[in-house]
Each structure stands twice: as structure tokens, then as C-alpha cells.
């Protein structure tokens, strides 16, 4: 992934504005999933609890293939010149180290290597989505929105606490 777009998307858009529709790009994954009441409801959203767990298994592959390119198109005018060559280079490096080099050095059939590559991405996606979604999205998640003047009701710190979930707070081991 592009470290530049990850910083822009996650550190500049998500962390300062968690769960604010229109600002927090991490909750606006695609039109296939609806994570907040503020997002438009489509009839297929009533089935998202069935299809999204499968779709989320492709999270890192989607990021690798298309999300960075969408982000590049979104912020192309403000991105430094080095961003596109760096992004393309990192993707080529990923494919080289994860597929080409093992094909050259290991006595493994190409199809087994590709299966391993996809299983790795499916596994990474499962862990990433579990970590990312459960911290801010759930049945009792709050999605406070700015008023008509663009002001938030709470300070930044209170907003962070209201929109972030803790886990096992009564468990000494955790």
C-alpha cells in the first residue's frame, strides 16, 4: 500500500474525525456496506451481515489492487510527484518478493504459490477487518455529526471516547 495515502486516509482523515460521515474515509468503505445511519440505505443492505464477511476477506487484495489508485485519483492534485512511482514500485516489490522470488528459489509449483499468496491475503484481511471495524463500528457505535454550522457538540477527546470501543475492560489478562 502507499504509505502516503495510508497516512492521509488513516491519520489525517480517520483519527481526527472517527465515525463522522464525509470525513472518516475508513467507515465509507463502499456502497456495498452501510456502517452508519447517516449513509443512504439500499435494499441489499438488509443482507450485508451475510455477504460482507465474505467480501471483507478480500480487503487487503482490494487495497493492493484498487484502493490506492482510487486515493491517487482523489488526491492527485495535492500529492507529491514521488507518490505514484513509489506506489507502483511498492506493488511491484510486493509481487516480486511474494510471488516471483519464491517461484525462482523454491521447488514449489506456481499454482501452490498463488494459492498461498491468496490465503495470506485472506488471512491478513480477516485480522485487519477484525481489528479495524470492531474498534469503531458495532451495534452501539456512535456516529455523531456536525451541526448545520459544521461544529461538533463535543471536544476532540470526548468525541474519541464516544466513538471508540474498548474490549474486555474487566479482564485483568486482556
XYZ file of C-alpha atoms in Angstrom:
174
model
C 0.000 0.000 0.000
C 1.016 3.586 -0.372
C 2.327 4.933 2.921
C 1.459 8.440 1.739
C -2.206 7.621 1.138
C -2.412 5.496 4.268
C -1.199 8.463 6.335
C -3.613 10.792 4.571
C -6.575 8.416 4.805
C -5.992 6.974 8.255
C -4.003 9.537 10.236
C -5.410 12.750 8.727
C -8.993 11.698 7.959
C -9.835 8.861 10.355
C -8.054 9.627 13.630
C -9.117 13.280 13.880
C -12.689 12.530 12.718
C -13.696 8.971 13.686
C -17.216 7.963 12.655
C -18.014 11.310 11.044
C -19.610 10.547 7.692
C -17.953 12.563 4.946
C -14.673 12.885 6.861
C -13.768 9.438 8.177
C -12.970 7.557 4.984
C -12.429 4.326 6.912
C -16.168 3.973 7.589
C -17.065 4.741 3.980
C -15.722 1.506 2.538
C -18.045 1.115 -0.442
C -21.684 1.299 -1.376
C -21.989 -2.405 -0.579
C -21.858 -1.881 3.172
C -23.698 0.592 5.348
C -21.951 1.227 8.661
C -23.886 4.246 9.935
C -27.440 5.560 9.983
C -26.292 8.655 8.070
C -25.392 6.649 4.978
C -28.076 6.078 2.349
C -29.981 2.821 2.809
C -30.203 0.425 -0.139
C -32.447 -2.674 -0.083
C -29.454 -5.033 -0.327
C -28.041 -3.631 2.949
C -30.528 -5.795 4.853
C -28.401 -8.782 3.757
C -24.978 -7.281 4.456
C -24.443 -9.415 7.562
C -24.338 -12.410 5.195
C -22.277 -11.157 2.271
C -19.891 -8.692 3.929
C -17.924 -11.257 5.980
C -17.016 -12.898 2.673
C -16.309 -9.585 0.946
C -14.120 -8.422 3.840
C -11.822 -11.398 3.261
C -10.665 -9.553 0.142
C -9.910 -6.291 1.996
C -6.109 -6.317 1.558
C -6.298 -7.550 -2.038
C -8.787 -4.791 -2.842
C -6.462 -2.291 -1.174
C -3.476 -3.657 -3.115
C -5.296 -3.621 -6.462
C -7.658 -0.638 -6.397
C -7.917 1.418 -3.200
C -4.572 3.182 -3.602
C -5.433 4.017 -7.204
C -8.781 5.497 -6.128
C -6.976 7.518 -3.449
C -4.411 8.679 -6.010
C -7.204 9.899 -8.284
C -8.896 11.633 -5.323
C -5.765 13.484 -4.131
C -3.698 13.584 -7.328
C -3.539 17.384 -7.431
C -2.091 17.658 -3.912
C 0.130 14.550 -3.941
C 3.905 14.992 -4.284
C 5.448 13.750 -7.547
C 7.163 10.806 -5.873
C 3.885 9.232 -4.694
C 2.870 7.474 -7.922
C 6.302 5.942 -8.705
C 6.652 4.928 -5.052
C 3.213 3.312 -5.022
C 3.856 1.421 -8.263
C 7.308 0.392 -7.025
C 5.944 -0.947 -3.736
C 3.324 -3.003 -5.573
C 5.929 -4.431 -7.952
C 8.202 -5.194 -4.968
C 5.340 -6.962 -3.186
C 4.677 -9.165 -6.207
C 8.387 -9.803 -6.683
C 9.084 -10.837 -3.083
C 5.834 -12.723 -2.538
C 5.486 -14.495 -5.904
C 8.407 -14.125 -8.355
C 11.328 -14.710 -5.957
C 9.749 -17.772 -4.297
C 8.980 -19.157 -7.787
C 12.651 -18.776 -8.682
C 14.122 -20.091 -5.430
C 11.674 -22.724 -4.184
C 10.728 -26.068 -5.683
C 7.027 -25.247 -5.428
C 4.516 -25.351 -8.297
C 3.285 -21.909 -9.402
C -0.333 -22.702 -8.547
C 0.576 -23.633 -4.940
C 2.431 -20.348 -4.601
C -0.580 -18.404 -5.897
C -2.883 -20.286 -3.523
C -0.513 -19.397 -0.672
C -0.480 -15.749 -1.781
C -4.279 -15.595 -1.752
C -4.577 -17.461 1.563
C -2.087 -14.993 3.075
C -4.200 -12.046 1.874
C -7.466 -13.637 3.038
C -5.947 -14.235 6.478
C -4.471 -10.725 6.707
C -7.831 -9.303 5.664
C -9.655 -11.234 8.375
C -7.307 -9.947 11.075
C -7.242 -6.382 9.705
C -11.007 -6.078 9.449
C -11.493 -7.545 12.916
C -9.073 -5.004 14.377
C -10.286 -2.019 12.349
C -14.046 -2.436 12.409
C -14.558 -3.604 15.951
C -12.836 -0.532 17.378
C -15.384 1.913 15.931
C -18.321 0.047 14.405
C -20.889 -2.082 16.204
C -24.497 -2.139 17.281
C -23.924 0.507 19.956
C -21.454 2.604 17.929
C -21.985 6.347 17.867
C -21.753 8.384 14.685
C -22.031 11.998 15.876
C -22.324 14.517 13.080
C -21.574 18.241 12.917
C -24.444 20.699 13.273
C -25.624 22.877 10.381
C -22.666 25.235 11.013
C -20.133 22.407 10.847
C -19.424 22.362 14.605
C -19.198 19.229 16.697
C -21.033 19.028 20.003
C -18.060 17.570 21.878
C -14.360 18.318 22.114
C -11.956 16.104 20.181
C -11.077 13.997 23.262
C -14.701 13.360 24.223
C -15.513 12.513 20.616
C -12.671 9.938 20.608
C -14.027 8.254 23.727
C -17.611 8.261 22.442
C -16.699 6.699 19.097
C -14.126 4.102 20.205
C -14.914 0.742 21.804
C -12.796 -0.874 24.497
C -12.517 -4.640 24.856
C -12.680 -6.841 27.936
C -12.251 -3.903 30.305
C -12.932 -6.154 33.312
C -10.472 -8.859 32.268
C -7.092 -8.489 34.026
C -5.295 -10.723 31.487
C -6.524 -8.758 28.470
